[in-house]
Coordinates of C-alpha atoms in Angstrom, one line a residue:
Chain H
M1 CA 25.0 -31.4 40.1
T2 CA 22.4 -29.0 39.7
L3 CA 22.6 -26.0 37.1
G4 CA 23.7 -22.5 38.0
A5 CA 21.0 -19.7 38.4
S6 CA 22.4 -18.6 35.0
A7 CA 22.3 -22.0 32.8
R8 CA 18.6 -22.3 34.2
D9 CA 17.4 -19.0 32.8
K10 CA 19.0 -19.8 29.7
L11 CA 17.4 -22.8 29.6
F12 CA 14.0 -21.6 30.8
V13 CA 14.1 -19.0 27.9
A14 CA 14.9 -21.7 25.3
A15 CA 12.1 -24.0 26.5
L16 CA 9.5 -20.7 26.2
L17 CA 10.7 -19.8 22.8
T18 CA 11.8 -23.0 21.0
P19 CA 7.5 -24.2 20.2
C20 CA 7.0 -20.8 19.2
L21 CA 10.5 -20.9 16.4
L22 CA 9.6 -24.1 15.5
F23 CA 6.4 -23.4 13.9
V24 CA 7.2 -20.3 12.0
V25 CA 10.5 -21.4 10.7
V26 CA 8.9 -24.7 9.8
F27 CA 5.6 -23.5 8.4
A28 CA 6.7 -20.0 7.1
Y29 CA 10.2 -19.3 6.4
Y30 CA 11.3 -23.2 5.3
P31 CA 8.3 -22.6 2.6
I32 CA 9.3 -19.2 1.4
A33 CA 12.8 -20.0 1.0
Y34 CA 11.2 -23.2 -0.7
S35 CA 9.0 -21.1 -3.3
F36 CA 12.1 -19.6 -4.3
Y37 CA 13.8 -22.8 -4.7
L38 CA 10.6 -24.4 -6.8
S39 CA 10.6 -21.3 -8.7
L40 CA 13.9 -22.2 -10.3
H41 CA 12.5 -25.5 -11.7
K42 CA 10.4 -26.8 -14.2
I43 CA 7.5 -28.8 -12.5
V44 CA 4.3 -29.6 -13.6
L45 CA 2.5 -32.0 -11.0
S46 CA 0.2 -33.9 -14.3
L47 CA 3.8 -34.8 -15.5
P48 CA 5.4 -36.8 -12.9
A49 CA 7.6 -38.5 -15.2
L50 CA 9.6 -34.9 -16.2
G51 CA 11.1 -34.7 -12.9
Q52 CA 12.3 -31.6 -11.1
P53 CA 14.8 -30.0 -14.1
F54 CA 16.4 -27.0 -13.0
V55 CA 15.9 -24.4 -15.3
G56 CA 17.6 -21.5 -14.0
L57 CA 15.8 -18.0 -14.7
E58 CA 13.6 -19.9 -17.5
N59 CA 10.5 -18.8 -15.4
Y60 CA 11.1 -15.4 -15.0
R61 CA 11.8 -14.9 -18.8
T62 CA 8.5 -16.9 -19.1
L63 CA 6.8 -14.3 -16.5
L64 CA 8.0 -11.2 -17.9
R65 CA 6.3 -12.0 -21.7
D66 CA 3.3 -13.6 -20.0
G67 CA 0.3 -11.2 -20.8
V68 CA -2.5 -12.3 -18.2
A69 CA 0.7 -12.1 -15.3
L70 CA 1.0 -8.3 -16.4
R71 CA -2.1 -8.0 -16.7
S72 CA -2.7 -9.5 -13.4
L73 CA -0.1 -7.3 -11.5
T74 CA -1.7 -4.0 -13.1
N75 CA -5.1 -5.3 -11.6
T76 CA -3.6 -5.6 -8.2
A77 CA -1.8 -2.2 -8.2
L78 CA -5.0 -0.7 -10.0
F79 CA -7.0 -2.2 -6.7
A80 CA -4.4 -1.3 -3.8
F81 CA -4.6 2.2 -5.6
F82 CA -8.5 2.7 -5.4
S83 CA -9.2 0.7 -2.6
V84 CA -6.9 1.5 -0.2
G85 CA -7.1 5.3 -1.1
L86 CA -10.8 5.4 -0.5
E87 CA -10.7 3.0 2.6
I88 CA -8.4 5.9 4.3
L89 CA -10.8 8.7 3.3
F90 CA -13.6 6.5 4.9
G91 CA -11.3 5.5 7.8
L92 CA -11.1 9.2 8.1
L93 CA -14.2 9.9 8.5
I94 CA -15.1 7.1 10.9
A95 CA -12.0 7.8 13.2
L96 CA -13.4 11.5 13.6
V97 CA -16.9 9.8 14.4
I98 CA -16.1 7.2 17.4
H99 CA -13.6 9.2 18.2
R100 CA -16.2 11.9 19.7
R101 CA -18.0 11.4 22.9
F102 CA -21.2 10.7 22.6
K103 CA -24.2 8.3 23.9
G104 CA -24.2 5.3 22.1
R105 CA -21.1 5.7 20.7
G106 CA -20.0 1.5 22.0
I107 CA -23.0 0.4 19.9
V108 CA -21.8 2.6 16.6
R109 CA -18.3 1.0 17.0
A110 CA -19.6 -2.5 17.7
A111 CA -21.7 -1.7 14.4
V112 CA -18.5 -0.7 11.8
L113 CA -16.2 -3.4 13.3
V114 CA -19.3 -6.0 11.8
P115 CA -18.0 -5.9 7.9
W116 CA -14.1 -6.0 9.6
A117 CA -15.4 -9.3 11.7
I118 CA -17.5 -11.4 9.2
P119 CA -15.9 -13.6 6.8
T120 CA -14.7 -12.5 3.7
V121 CA -16.2 -15.3 2.2
V122 CA -19.5 -14.1 3.4
T123 CA -19.0 -10.3 2.2
S124 CA -18.0 -12.1 -1.7
Q125 CA -21.1 -13.6 -1.8
M126 CA -23.4 -10.6 -0.4
W127 CA -22.0 -8.3 -2.6
R128 CA -22.2 -10.9 -5.1
F129 CA -25.8 -11.0 -5.1
I130 CA -26.2 -7.1 -4.4
F131 CA -24.6 -7.0 -7.8
N132 CA -26.6 -9.4 -9.2
D133 CA -27.8 -9.0 -12.9
K134 CA -31.5 -10.5 -12.6
Y135 CA -32.2 -9.8 -8.9
G136 CA -29.5 -7.9 -7.3
L137 CA -30.3 -5.2 -5.1
L138 CA -28.4 -2.3 -7.0
N139 CA -30.1 -3.1 -10.5
F140 CA -33.5 -2.5 -8.6
A141 CA -32.3 0.7 -6.5
L142 CA -30.6 2.2 -10.0
H143 CA -33.9 1.2 -12.3
G144 CA -36.4 0.1 -10.2
A145 CA -38.6 -3.0 -11.7
D146 CA -37.6 -2.0 -15.2
V147 CA -36.0 -5.4 -15.4
G148 CA -34.7 -4.2 -19.5
S149 CA -32.4 -1.6 -18.6
Y150 CA -30.6 -3.8 -15.4
T151 CA -26.9 -4.1 -16.2
A152 CA -25.2 -7.2 -15.6
W153 CA -22.4 -5.8 -13.2
L154 CA -20.3 -8.9 -12.9
A155 CA -19.9 -9.8 -16.8
D156 CA -18.7 -6.3 -17.5
P157 CA -14.8 -6.1 -17.1
G158 CA -15.0 -2.4 -15.8
F159 CA -17.9 -2.5 -13.4
A160 CA -16.5 -5.7 -12.2
F161 CA -13.5 -4.1 -10.9
G162 CA -15.1 -1.4 -9.7
A163 CA -17.3 -4.4 -7.8
I164 CA -14.5 -5.7 -5.4
V165 CA -13.1 -2.5 -4.8
V166 CA -16.5 -1.8 -3.3
A167 CA -17.1 -4.9 -1.4
D168 CA -13.1 -4.1 0.1
V169 CA -14.3 -0.6 0.6
W170 CA -17.0 -2.1 2.4
K171 CA -15.3 -4.2 4.6
A172 CA -12.2 -3.0 5.2
S173 CA -12.7 1.0 5.6
A174 CA -13.3 0.6 9.7
F175 CA -9.9 -1.7 10.4
A176 CA -8.1 1.5 8.7
G177 CA -10.5 3.8 10.7
L178 CA -9.2 2.1 13.8
L179 CA -5.8 2.9 13.1
I180 CA -6.2 6.3 12.5
L181 CA -8.7 6.4 16.0
A182 CA -5.3 5.4 17.7
G183 CA -4.1 8.3 16.2
L184 CA -6.2 11.0 16.8
Q185 CA -6.3 9.8 20.4
G186 CA -2.9 11.0 20.7
I187 CA -3.2 14.3 20.0
P188 CA -3.5 16.9 23.2
E189 CA -6.5 18.6 24.2
E190 CA -4.2 21.5 24.6
L191 CA -3.7 22.0 20.8
Y192 CA -7.0 22.7 19.7
E193 CA -7.9 25.1 23.0
A194 CA -4.7 27.0 21.9
A195 CA -6.1 26.8 18.1
R196 CA -9.2 28.4 19.2
I197 CA -8.4 31.0 21.9
D198 CA -6.2 31.5 18.3
G199 CA -9.4 32.4 16.7
A200 CA -9.4 28.7 14.4
N201 CA -12.6 27.5 13.1
A202 CA -13.6 24.4 12.9
W203 CA -11.9 23.6 9.6
Q204 CA -8.8 25.2 10.2
R205 CA -8.3 23.4 13.1
F206 CA -8.5 20.1 11.5
R207 CA -6.5 21.5 8.1
R208 CA -3.6 22.9 10.4
V209 CA -4.0 20.7 14.0
T210 CA -5.4 17.0 13.4
L211 CA -3.7 16.6 9.9
P212 CA -0.4 17.1 10.5
L213 CA -0.4 15.2 13.4
L214 CA -2.3 12.2 11.9
K215 CA -0.1 11.7 9.0
P216 CA 2.2 9.0 10.9
A217 CA -1.2 7.1 12.2
I218 CA -2.1 7.8 8.0
L219 CA 0.7 6.4 6.8
V220 CA 0.4 3.4 9.4
A221 CA -3.1 2.7 7.9
L222 CA -1.8 3.1 4.3
L223 CA 1.2 1.1 4.1
F224 CA -1.5 -1.9 6.2
R225 CA -3.7 -1.8 3.7
T226 CA -1.6 -1.7 0.7
M227 CA 0.0 -5.0 2.0
D228 CA -3.1 -6.2 2.3
A229 CA -4.5 -5.2 -0.7
F230 CA -1.8 -6.9 -2.7
R231 CA -2.5 -10.2 -0.9
V232 CA -6.5 -10.0 -2.4
F233 CA -7.5 -13.3 -3.0
D234 CA -10.9 -14.4 -1.6
L235 CA -13.3 -11.8 -2.8
V236 CA -11.7 -12.4 -6.0
F237 CA -11.9 -16.1 -6.0
V238 CA -16.1 -15.8 -4.6
M239 CA -17.0 -12.8 -6.9
T240 CA -15.7 -13.5 -10.0
Q241 CA -12.5 -16.1 -10.6
G242 CA -11.0 -13.3 -12.4
G243 CA -13.1 -12.5 -15.1
P244 CA -14.5 -11.6 -16.9
A245 CA -11.5 -11.6 -19.3
D246 CA -8.9 -10.8 -17.2
A247 CA -10.8 -8.0 -15.8
T248 CA -10.3 -9.1 -11.9
N249 CA -7.2 -11.9 -12.5
V250 CA -4.6 -10.4 -9.6
L251 CA -1.7 -11.9 -8.8
Q252 CA -2.4 -14.3 -5.9
F253 CA -5.1 -15.5 -7.7
Y254 CA -3.4 -16.3 -10.7
G255 CA -0.6 -18.0 -8.9
Y256 CA -3.1 -19.7 -7.0
K257 CA -4.5 -20.8 -10.7
K258 CA -1.6 -21.9 -12.2
I259 CA -0.3 -23.8 -9.1
F260 CA -3.1 -25.6 -8.0
A261 CA -5.5 -25.7 -11.4
E262 CA -3.2 -26.3 -14.1
G263 CA -0.2 -27.7 -11.4
L264 CA 2.5 -25.6 -12.5
M265 CA 4.2 -25.9 -9.5
G266 CA 7.6 -24.2 -10.5
Y267 CA 6.1 -21.5 -12.8
G268 CA 3.3 -21.0 -10.3
S269 CA 6.1 -20.5 -7.7
T270 CA 7.6 -17.9 -10.1
I271 CA 4.2 -15.6 -9.9
S272 CA 4.3 -16.2 -5.9
V273 CA 7.9 -14.9 -5.3
L274 CA 6.9 -12.1 -7.4
V275 CA 3.9 -11.3 -5.0
F276 CA 6.3 -12.0 -2.0
V277 CA 8.8 -9.1 -3.4
V278 CA 6.3 -6.6 -3.7
T279 CA 4.5 -7.3 -0.6
F280 CA 7.3 -7.1 1.4
A281 CA 9.0 -4.3 0.3
V282 CA 5.9 -2.6 1.5
A283 CA 6.2 -4.0 4.8
M284 CA 9.5 -2.8 5.2
M285 CA 8.3 0.9 4.6
Y286 CA 5.5 -0.2 7.1
I287 CA 8.1 -2.0 9.4
R288 CA 10.5 1.1 9.1
V289 CA 7.3 4.0 9.8
V290 CA 6.3 1.8 12.6
G291 CA 9.5 1.2 14.0
T292 CA 10.6 5.1 14.0
R293 CA 7.3 5.7 15.8
L294 CA 7.5 3.6 18.6
F295 CA 11.1 4.4 19.1
G296 CA 10.3 8.2 19.2
R297 CA 7.0 7.4 21.6
E298 CA 9.6 5.5 24.4
A299 CA 12.4 8.2 24.0
Chain L
M1 CA -29.8 21.3 17.6
S2 CA -27.5 23.1 16.2
A3 CA -26.9 22.3 12.3
R4 CA -23.1 21.0 12.9
R5 CA -24.8 18.5 15.4
L6 CA -27.2 17.3 12.6
G7 CA -24.5 17.3 10.3
F8 CA -22.4 14.7 12.8
F9 CA -26.0 12.9 13.3
L10 CA -26.7 12.2 9.8
L11 CA -22.6 11.3 9.0
T12 CA -22.9 9.3 12.1
F13 CA -26.3 7.1 11.2
L14 CA -24.8 6.6 7.5
I15 CA -22.1 5.2 8.5
V16 CA -24.1 2.8 11.1
G17 CA -26.8 2.2 8.1
L18 CA -23.8 1.3 5.7
S19 CA -21.8 -0.4 7.9
L20 CA -25.2 -2.8 8.8
L21 CA -27.7 -3.0 6.3
P22 CA -26.1 -4.7 3.3
F23 CA -25.7 -7.7 5.7
L24 CA -28.6 -7.6 7.1
W25 CA -30.0 -7.7 3.7
F26 CA -28.3 -11.1 3.6
V27 CA -29.7 -12.2 6.7
D28 CA -33.4 -11.1 5.6
T29 CA -32.8 -13.1 2.5
S30 CA -32.1 -16.7 4.8
L31 CA -35.4 -15.9 6.1
K32 CA -37.3 -15.8 2.8
S33 CA -39.1 -18.6 0.6
A34 CA -37.9 -19.2 -2.5
V35 CA -40.3 -17.1 -4.5
Q36 CA -39.3 -14.2 -2.4
V37 CA -35.7 -14.4 -3.1
T38 CA -35.8 -13.7 -6.9
A39 CA -39.0 -11.3 -6.8
I40 CA -38.3 -8.3 -8.4
P41 CA -39.5 -5.5 -6.9
P42 CA -38.0 -7.5 -3.4
T43 CA -39.8 -8.0 -1.3
V44 CA -38.6 -6.5 2.8
V45 CA -40.3 -9.1 5.0
P46 CA -39.6 -12.5 5.1
E47 CA -42.3 -15.1 5.4
G48 CA -40.2 -16.0 8.3
S49 CA -39.8 -19.9 7.3
L50 CA -36.3 -21.5 8.1
A51 CA -36.6 -23.7 5.1
F52 CA -33.1 -22.3 3.8
Y53 CA -31.7 -23.4 6.6
R54 CA -32.9 -26.7 6.9
S55 CA -32.1 -27.3 3.4
A56 CA -28.7 -25.8 4.1
V57 CA -28.6 -28.6 6.8
R58 CA -29.7 -31.9 5.2
N59 CA -28.9 -30.6 1.0
Y60 CA -25.1 -28.9 1.8
N61 CA -23.9 -30.4 5.0
L62 CA -24.0 -26.9 6.6
L63 CA -23.3 -28.9 9.9
H64 CA -20.2 -30.7 8.9
F65 CA -18.9 -27.2 8.3
L66 CA -19.9 -25.5 11.5
R67 CA -18.3 -28.6 13.7
N68 CA -15.4 -28.7 11.7
S69 CA -15.1 -25.0 12.1
A70 CA -15.6 -24.8 15.3
I71 CA -12.6 -27.9 15.6
V72 CA -9.8 -26.0 13.6
A73 CA -10.5 -22.4 15.0
G74 CA -10.9 -23.9 18.4
L75 CA -7.8 -26.5 18.9
T76 CA -5.7 -23.1 16.9
T77 CA -6.8 -20.6 19.4
L78 CA -5.9 -23.2 22.6
I79 CA -2.6 -23.9 21.3
T80 CA -1.9 -20.5 19.6
I81 CA -3.0 -18.7 23.0
G82 CA -0.4 -21.8 24.8
L83 CA 2.3 -21.1 23.0
G84 CA 1.6 -17.3 22.4
T85 CA 2.0 -17.3 26.5
F86 CA 5.3 -18.5 26.7
A87 CA 6.8 -16.4 24.1
G88 CA 5.0 -13.4 25.3
Y89 CA 6.3 -13.4 28.7
A90 CA 10.2 -14.2 27.8
L91 CA 9.8 -11.2 25.8
A92 CA 8.2 -8.7 28.4
R93 CA 9.9 -10.0 31.1
L94 CA 13.2 -12.3 30.4
R95 CA 16.5 -10.4 29.5
F96 CA 18.0 -12.9 26.9
R97 CA 20.4 -12.3 23.8
F98 CA 18.7 -11.5 20.0
K99 CA 15.9 -10.7 21.5
G100 CA 14.6 -7.8 18.8
L101 CA 15.8 -10.6 15.8
F102 CA 13.0 -13.2 17.9
L103 CA 10.6 -10.3 18.0
G104 CA 11.1 -8.9 14.2
A105 CA 11.5 -12.5 12.3
L106 CA 8.0 -13.5 14.1
L107 CA 6.3 -10.5 13.0
V108 CA 7.4 -10.5 9.7
V109 CA 5.2 -13.6 9.3
S110 CA 2.3 -11.9 9.4
M111 CA 3.0 -10.4 6.5
F112 CA 3.8 -12.9 4.1
P113 CA 1.5 -13.6 1.3
Q114 CA -0.4 -16.8 1.6
I115 CA 0.5 -17.8 -2.0
S116 CA 4.0 -17.0 -1.3
M117 CA 4.1 -20.3 0.9
A118 CA 1.2 -22.3 -0.3
G119 CA 3.2 -24.7 -2.8
P120 CA 5.4 -25.8 -0.5
I121 CA 3.1 -26.0 2.6
W122 CA 1.0 -28.4 0.6
R123 CA 4.2 -30.7 -0.7
I124 CA 4.9 -31.0 3.4
L125 CA 1.6 -31.5 4.1
R126 CA 0.9 -34.0 1.3
S127 CA 4.3 -35.7 2.2
L128 CA 3.4 -36.2 5.8
G129 CA -0.8 -37.1 4.8
W130 CA -1.9 -34.6 6.2
L131 CA -4.2 -33.1 3.0
N132 CA -7.7 -33.3 4.7
S133 CA -6.4 -33.8 8.4
Y134 CA -7.8 -31.5 11.9
Q135 CA -3.8 -30.6 12.1
G136 CA -3.0 -30.0 8.6
L137 CA -5.1 -27.2 8.6
I138 CA -4.2 -26.1 12.6
I139 CA -0.4 -25.9 12.0
P140 CA -0.7 -23.4 9.3
Y141 CA -2.7 -21.4 11.2
V142 CA -1.0 -21.4 14.7
T143 CA 1.7 -20.3 12.5
L144 CA 0.3 -17.7 10.5
T145 CA -1.4 -16.2 14.4
L146 CA 1.4 -16.6 16.9
P147 CA 2.8 -13.4 15.4
L148 CA -0.2 -11.3 16.5
G149 CA -1.1 -13.3 19.8
V150 CA 2.6 -13.2 20.8
W151 CA 2.7 -9.6 20.4
I152 CA -0.5 -8.5 21.9
L153 CA 0.2 -11.4 25.2
A154 CA 3.9 -9.6 25.5
S155 CA 2.4 -6.1 25.8
F156 CA -0.1 -6.9 28.4
F157 CA 2.0 -9.2 30.7
K158 CA 4.8 -6.1 30.2
E159 CA 2.2 -3.4 32.1
L160 CA 1.9 -5.8 35.1
P161 CA 4.0 -4.8 37.9
A162 CA 7.7 -6.5 37.7
E163 CA 7.2 -6.6 41.6
I164 CA 4.1 -9.4 42.6
E165 CA 6.7 -11.3 40.4
D166 CA 9.6 -10.6 41.8
A167 CA 7.4 -10.9 45.9
A168 CA 6.4 -14.7 44.2
R169 CA 10.0 -15.6 43.6
V170 CA 11.6 -14.4 47.3
D171 CA 8.4 -17.0 48.5
G172 CA 10.2 -19.4 46.7
A173 CA 8.0 -20.5 43.9
G174 CA 10.0 -20.7 40.6
H175 CA 10.0 -19.5 37.3
V176 CA 6.7 -21.9 35.7
Q177 CA 5.1 -21.3 39.1
T178 CA 5.2 -17.8 38.3
L179 CA 4.2 -17.4 35.2
F180 CA 1.2 -19.7 35.8
R181 CA 0.4 -19.1 39.1
I182 CA 0.7 -15.1 39.0
V183 CA 1.7 -13.6 35.6
V184 CA -1.2 -15.8 33.6
P185 CA -4.7 -14.7 35.5
L186 CA -3.5 -11.5 36.8
A187 CA -3.1 -10.9 32.4
A188 CA -6.3 -12.4 31.7
P189 CA -8.1 -9.6 29.6
G190 CA -4.8 -9.7 27.8
V191 CA -5.1 -13.4 27.2
F192 CA -8.6 -13.2 26.6
T193 CA -8.0 -10.5 23.8
A194 CA -5.2 -12.5 21.9
A195 CA -7.5 -15.2 21.9
I196 CA -10.7 -13.6 20.4
L197 CA -8.2 -12.2 17.6
V198 CA -7.0 -15.7 17.2
F199 CA -10.7 -17.0 17.1
I200 CA -11.8 -14.9 14.2
Y201 CA -8.7 -15.3 11.6
A202 CA -9.0 -18.8 12.0
W203 CA -12.5 -18.5 12.0
N204 CA -12.2 -16.9 9.1
E205 CA -9.5 -17.9 7.1
F206 CA -10.1 -19.3 3.4
F207 CA -6.9 -19.6 1.3
F208 CA -5.6 -22.5 3.5
A209 CA -8.8 -24.6 4.3
L210 CA -9.6 -24.6 0.8
L211 CA -6.1 -25.7 -0.4
V212 CA -6.1 -28.6 2.6
M213 CA -9.5 -29.8 2.8
T214 CA -10.5 -31.0 -0.6
Q215 CA -12.7 -33.6 0.6
Q216 CA -16.0 -31.5 1.7
K217 CA -15.8 -33.8 5.2
Y218 CA -13.0 -31.8 6.2
Q219 CA -14.7 -28.5 4.6
T220 CA -14.2 -25.7 6.8
L221 CA -17.9 -23.0 7.0
P222 CA -15.4 -20.2 4.7
V223 CA -14.9 -23.3 2.1
G224 CA -18.2 -24.7 2.0
I225 CA -19.8 -20.6 1.3
A226 CA -17.7 -20.3 -1.3
L227 CA -17.9 -23.6 -3.2
F228 CA -21.8 -24.0 -2.5
Q229 CA -23.4 -25.0 -5.9
G230 CA -26.6 -25.9 -7.1
Q231 CA -27.5 -28.0 -9.7
Y232 CA -28.4 -25.2 -12.4
T233 CA -28.5 -21.9 -10.4
L234 CA -26.8 -20.5 -7.1
P235 CA -28.6 -21.5 -4.2
W236 CA -29.0 -17.9 -2.6
G237 CA -31.0 -19.2 0.3
E238 CA -28.7 -21.6 1.8
I239 CA -25.7 -19.8 0.7
A240 CA -27.6 -16.8 3.1
A241 CA -28.7 -19.4 5.5
A242 CA -24.9 -20.5 6.1
S243 CA -23.4 -17.0 5.7
T244 CA -25.6 -15.7 8.6
V245 CA -24.5 -18.9 10.6
A246 CA -21.2 -18.4 10.0
T247 CA -21.2 -15.0 10.9
V248 CA -23.4 -14.7 13.8
P249 CA -21.5 -15.8 16.6
I250 CA -17.8 -13.4 14.9
V251 CA -21.0 -10.3 15.2
L252 CA -22.1 -11.6 18.9
V253 CA -18.3 -11.4 19.9
V254 CA -18.1 -8.3 17.9
F255 CA -20.9 -6.4 20.3
F256 CA -19.9 -8.2 23.7
F257 CA -16.3 -7.1 23.1
Q258 CA -15.5 -3.9 20.9
R259 CA -13.5 -2.3 23.1
R260 CA -11.2 -5.4 23.7
I261 CA -10.9 -5.9 20.3
V262 CA -10.2 -2.4 19.2
S263 CA -7.3 -2.0 21.5
G264 CA -6.0 -5.1 20.7
L265 CA -6.2 -4.5 17.1
A266 CA -4.4 -0.9 17.7
A267 CA -1.9 -2.9 19.5
G268 CA -1.4 -5.3 17.1
A269 CA -1.5 -3.6 13.8
V270 CA 0.6 -0.3 15.1
K271 CA 2.9 -2.2 17.1
G272 CA 3.8 -5.6 15.2

């Protein structure tokens, strides 16, 4: 017996999609759900005899009273605020530069992509070296050979926080720039012609034509980068290990420490649920913005 | 030169300088002598020795890390592009129910924070005996790169004229033949773009590599570079050497394929 055409089509679609679906369900959706489940249990990896007793919302109550967790939440939010803010600003500058046609534009585009493309671990070690208290480039640039006035950047709470922001901004500004560039390329040239005929100068054209029309692209870059900033890990792991005095402790690093260094699988999962909820809220806003944009474009 | 053009030139110069100089300083460091690395004032011209590279190979397993990274990133790219081609084609060309739901469920995965999956994935891999194994890292990587891969491939497949496939079908080619003989070759640039982005992701990833590869034998370059530790002080020369080795392939890819990467990233981020 041969299958009818429509049954064969269905089988073909199923064969194409099933492997992909299997991966995503088993190694992404199931783990997320499993994290929720774990967060309702008391699990200490070093005490297997304890078993996995169900404790309801106890881990969540602990979380609300955990000063370090709240500090990590604040740090993560501040990190997102400062680094994403600066990335949008520099991204806009980068986008305006590489949008122009000029000789060597390809090389300029490749150069600004380099920080985005190199491993974050390398970025982190590189900036850790530049911020080094004894022989780092930053101290030398500020104080020359006057070693007595050198600052231990990564040992000072405020400066260490600034240092991870600097490293992130260096790495991610170009990415924000590319998203904004995509928006720039969508602005019709006639609008600038019309503005020029009306006597608008360069600044007025930027304020009245470019910025308003770039708003959706800037919003996309803002949300995309915010989502990423809430997941920051590599920079903190390599540059500061959350220190000094938890000044650079961020949620994802704190959760990692609780689960894998201290073996608190249950409580650590509660932190991971918090990270998920916060990131998911930003992601949903992002999808709404991108969704309406796509819809608008196709209509 | 007008003032505006001069300003534009200076701005471009500044952006390129800030993008490249910090990393070039690290590359420079990797070529210095041990005394030069910590010298005040810093020296710019390195003595040109490869001593730190030799030491990174001999004392810090650099070649191990390099091999592990190449295996994990290479296989991840092959598998993701293979599965992504199937799913991307279905999404671009075939009609079926719940297409939007499938696409949405796939894209959301790229937004999951790693920590929210980490504990369970670690438990699953441990119970399978796959901690410290290549498949233990490749499988999470395939999962996390599929959304981007599928999306880029689907958008490239969509741009191909459907008439060519119809013609092939009229000539008696089946679904599978049409996909591999007609669609994939025509969409080669898109397949290549997706492969570059997936490879860069897998080559650079740190979080899961740190969890899964606890034995040095299996560690990838980012884990190796993060955990470099001397007996008393940090071996900056060796760290810089390993960082250069990890970065050179990626920088070459960026310089040769920047146009594709820019279009791929824009498509991946704005649409997915």
